[in-house]
Amino acid sequence: NAGVTQTPKFRILKIGQSMTLQCTQDMNHNYMYWYRQDPGMGLKLIYYSVGAGITDKGEVPNGYNVSRSTTEDFPLRLELAAPSQTSVYFCASSRTSGGAGEQFFGPGTRLTVL
Amino acid sequence: KQEVTQIPAALSVPEGENLVLNCSFTDSAIYNLQWFRQDPGKGLTSLLLIQSSQREQTSGRLNASLDKSSGRSTLYIAASQPGDSATYLCAVQEGGSEKLVFGKGTKLTVNP
């Protein structure tokens, strides 16, 4: 199993551009998550999904959108990129939640907005 | 609002030493607590998950404890090795929520 994969690994955007960060998992997990990690800080939840067709906001959703059309894929869309969105983005998945849900993380996408 | 604090922020020890990393949280209404390892430029690797009903979990040289009532967890690493050098993150899953709340991490350096 590849686990959780993310593309691209690195990206530089200009202010106002848009892009989609891709995330795929092959573990048939229902729960998927997007986090951002700023330097010297802990991770913060952007959006999450409890299954195909169901998404919900996390702690810092502004400026982002998500969709979940399949169990495997959970893309994160940035519209009108801003310098404040410069960060490392991690996708994660878990089989279940409510206490038993160990989360598995992808390698991250390092995004710079100039 | 749940807050997770990790002390110390950085720790440097000689190889072979036993060490303890600390994590504290402000709201004891949690589902679980998870310890992760993060290598530079890499994603997070789950080390141990302790459910709210458990007191500790062990994996190899790692032992994590949880005291919900006092809002504390410790990660004990026995006989540390240079390969243990990484940043260790603690996260709690709030009860009734999908959200993991992370601490800022402890950067561990084990010197040969």
Coordinates of C-alpha atoms in Angstrom, one line a residue:
Chain A
N1 CA 0.0 0.0 0.0
A2 CA 1.2 3.5 -0.8
G3 CA -0.8 4.9 2.1
V4 CA -1.5 8.6 1.7
T5 CA 0.0 10.4 -1.3
Q6 CA 0.0 14.1 -2.0
T7 CA 0.9 16.1 -5.1
P8 CA 2.7 18.3 -5.8
K9 CA 5.6 18.3 -3.3
F10 CA 6.4 21.9 -3.8
R11 CA 4.7 24.8 -5.5
I12 CA 5.2 28.6 -5.8
L13 CA 2.1 30.7 -6.6
K14 CA 1.6 34.3 -7.4
I15 CA -0.9 36.3 -5.4
G16 CA -4.4 35.8 -6.9
Q17 CA -3.6 32.5 -8.6
S18 CA -5.5 29.3 -7.9
M19 CA -4.5 25.7 -7.5
T20 CA -5.6 22.3 -6.4
L21 CA -3.6 20.2 -3.9
Q22 CA -4.2 16.5 -4.6
C23 CA -4.6 13.8 -1.9
T24 CA -5.2 10.1 -2.4
Q25 CA -5.3 7.2 0.0
D26 CA -5.5 3.5 -0.8
M27 CA -6.5 2.2 2.6
N28 CA -10.2 2.5 2.1
H29 CA -10.5 5.0 4.9
N30 CA -13.7 6.9 5.3
Y31 CA -12.2 9.8 7.2
M32 CA -9.9 12.3 5.5
Y33 CA -8.4 15.6 6.7
W34 CA -6.5 18.6 5.5
Y35 CA -4.1 20.4 7.8
R36 CA -1.7 23.3 7.5
Q37 CA 1.5 23.7 9.4
D38 CA 3.1 27.1 9.8
P39 CA 6.7 27.3 10.9
G40 CA 7.2 26.6 14.6
M41 CA 3.5 25.9 15.0
G42 CA 1.3 22.9 15.5
L43 CA -1.0 21.7 12.7
K44 CA -4.4 23.3 12.2
L45 CA -7.4 21.6 10.6
I46 CA -8.7 23.2 7.5
Y47 CA -11.4 20.8 6.3
Y48 CA -12.4 17.2 6.9
S49 CA -14.6 14.5 5.4
V50 CA -16.4 11.6 7.0
G51 CA -17.1 9.9 3.7
A52 CA -17.7 10.4 0.0
G53 CA -20.0 13.4 -0.6
I54 CA -19.7 14.7 3.0
T55 CA -17.3 17.5 4.0
D56 CA -17.1 20.0 6.9
K57 CA -15.1 23.0 8.0
G58 CA -12.3 22.7 10.5
E59 CA -10.6 25.5 12.4
V60 CA -9.2 27.6 9.5
P61 CA -11.3 27.0 6.4
N62 CA -11.3 30.6 4.9
G63 CA -9.8 30.7 1.4
Y64 CA -10.1 27.0 0.8
N65 CA -12.6 24.6 -0.7
V66 CA -12.8 20.8 -0.8
S67 CA -14.8 18.1 -2.5
R68 CA -15.0 14.3 -1.8
S69 CA -16.5 12.5 -4.8
T70 CA -14.8 9.2 -4.1
T71 CA -13.5 7.4 -1.0
E72 CA -9.9 7.6 -2.2
D73 CA -9.6 11.3 -3.2
F74 CA -9.9 14.5 -1.2
P75 CA -8.5 17.5 -3.2
L76 CA -8.0 20.9 -1.6
R77 CA -8.7 24.0 -3.7
L78 CA -7.1 27.4 -3.1
E79 CA -8.8 30.3 -4.7
L80 CA -7.2 33.7 -5.0
A81 CA -3.9 32.7 -3.2
A82 CA -2.7 35.1 -0.6
P83 CA 0.7 35.3 1.2
S84 CA -1.0 34.2 4.4
Q85 CA -1.6 30.8 2.7
T86 CA 2.2 30.1 2.5
S87 CA 2.5 26.9 4.6
V88 CA 3.0 23.2 4.5
Y89 CA -0.2 21.3 3.8
F90 CA -0.8 17.8 5.1
C91 CA -3.5 15.4 4.1
A92 CA -4.4 12.6 6.5
S93 CA -6.9 9.7 6.7
S94 CA -8.3 7.4 9.3
R95 CA -10.4 4.2 9.2
T96 CA -12.7 5.4 11.9
S97 CA -13.1 8.1 14.5
G98 CA -14.5 8.7 17.9
G99 CA -11.4 7.6 19.7
A100 CA -10.2 4.6 17.7
G101 CA -9.1 6.7 14.7
E102 CA -5.3 6.7 14.3
Q103 CA -4.5 9.2 11.6
F104 CA -2.1 8.5 8.8
F105 CA -0.4 11.4 7.1
G106 CA 0.9 12.1 3.7
P107 CA 4.4 13.7 3.0
G108 CA 3.0 17.2 2.6
T109 CA 2.9 19.9 0.0
R110 CA 5.1 23.0 0.6
L111 CA 3.4 26.0 -0.8
T112 CA 4.8 29.5 -1.2
V113 CA 2.7 32.5 -2.3
L114 CA 4.6 35.5 -3.5
Chain B
K1 CA -10.9 26.2 23.8
Q2 CA -8.6 23.2 23.9
E3 CA -4.9 24.1 24.1
V4 CA -2.0 21.7 23.9
T5 CA 1.4 22.6 25.3
Q6 CA 4.6 20.6 24.9
I7 CA 7.6 21.2 27.1
P8 CA 10.5 21.5 26.5
A9 CA 10.5 23.0 23.0
A10 CA 13.9 21.5 22.3
L11 CA 16.0 18.8 24.0
S12 CA 19.5 17.6 23.4
V13 CA 20.8 14.4 25.0
P14 CA 23.7 12.0 24.6
E15 CA 23.1 8.6 23.0
G16 CA 21.8 5.9 25.4
E17 CA 20.0 8.3 27.8
N18 CA 16.4 7.6 28.8
L19 CA 14.2 10.7 28.3
V20 CA 10.7 12.0 28.9
L21 CA 8.7 14.4 26.7
N22 CA 5.8 16.2 28.2
C23 CA 2.4 17.2 26.8
S24 CA -0.4 19.0 28.7
F25 CA -3.9 19.8 27.5
T26 CA -6.5 22.1 29.0
D27 CA -9.8 20.3 28.5
S28 CA -10.0 16.7 29.7
A29 CA -13.0 15.8 27.5
I30 CA -10.9 14.0 24.9
Y31 CA -11.5 10.9 22.8
N32 CA -7.8 10.1 22.5
L33 CA -4.3 11.4 22.5
Q34 CA -1.8 10.6 19.8
W35 CA 2.0 11.0 19.7
F36 CA 3.6 11.6 16.3
R37 CA 7.2 11.8 15.0
Q38 CA 8.1 14.3 12.3
D39 CA 11.4 14.2 10.5
P40 CA 12.6 17.4 8.7
G41 CA 10.7 18.1 5.5
K42 CA 8.6 15.0 6.0
G43 CA 5.1 14.1 7.0
L44 CA 3.9 12.8 10.4
T45 CA 4.4 9.2 11.5
S46 CA 2.0 8.0 14.2
L47 CA 3.9 6.5 17.2
L48 CA 1.2 5.7 19.8
L49 CA -2.5 6.3 20.2
I50 CA -4.0 6.2 23.7
Q51 CA -7.7 6.1 23.9
S52 CA -9.4 8.1 26.7
S53 CA -10.1 4.9 28.7
Q54 CA -6.5 3.8 28.6
R55 CA -3.6 4.8 30.9
E56 CA -0.7 3.9 28.7
Q57 CA 0.5 2.3 25.5
T58 CA 3.9 0.8 24.6
S59 CA 5.7 0.2 21.4
G60 CA 9.3 -1.1 21.5
R61 CA 11.4 1.5 23.3
L62 CA 8.5 4.0 23.5
N63 CA 6.0 4.2 26.3
A64 CA 3.2 6.8 26.5
S65 CA 1.1 7.5 29.5
L66 CA -2.2 9.5 29.8
D67 CA -3.6 11.1 32.9
K68 CA -6.9 12.7 31.8
S69 CA -7.8 14.2 35.1
S70 CA -4.7 16.2 35.3
G71 CA -4.5 16.9 31.5
R72 CA -1.1 15.3 31.0
S73 CA 0.7 12.8 28.9
T74 CA 4.3 11.8 28.8
L75 CA 6.3 10.0 26.1
Y76 CA 9.2 8.0 27.5
I77 CA 12.0 6.9 25.2
A78 CA 14.3 4.3 26.5
A79 CA 18.0 4.0 25.5
S80 CA 17.8 6.9 23.0
Q81 CA 19.6 6.6 19.6
P82 CA 20.7 9.1 17.1
G83 CA 18.0 7.8 14.8
D84 CA 15.4 9.1 17.3
S85 CA 16.3 12.6 16.5
A86 CA 13.2 14.3 15.2
T87 CA 10.3 16.6 16.3
Y88 CA 7.7 14.8 18.5
L89 CA 4.2 16.1 18.3
C90 CA 1.4 15.5 20.7
A91 CA -2.3 15.8 19.6
V92 CA -5.6 15.3 21.3
Q93 CA -8.9 14.5 19.6
E94 CA -11.7 16.5 21.3
G95 CA -14.8 14.6 22.4
G96 CA -17.6 14.9 19.9
S97 CA -15.2 16.4 17.3
E98 CA -13.2 15.3 14.3
K99 CA -10.6 17.8 15.1
L100 CA -7.1 17.0 16.3
V101 CA -5.5 19.8 18.4
F102 CA -1.8 19.7 18.1
G103 CA 1.0 21.0 20.3
K104 CA 4.0 22.8 18.8
G105 CA 6.3 19.9 19.3
T106 CA 9.5 19.0 21.0
K107 CA 12.6 18.9 18.8
L108 CA 14.8 16.1 20.1
T109 CA 18.5 15.7 19.2
V110 CA 20.3 12.6 20.3
N111 CA 24.1 13.1 20.0
P112 CA 26.4 10.1 19.2

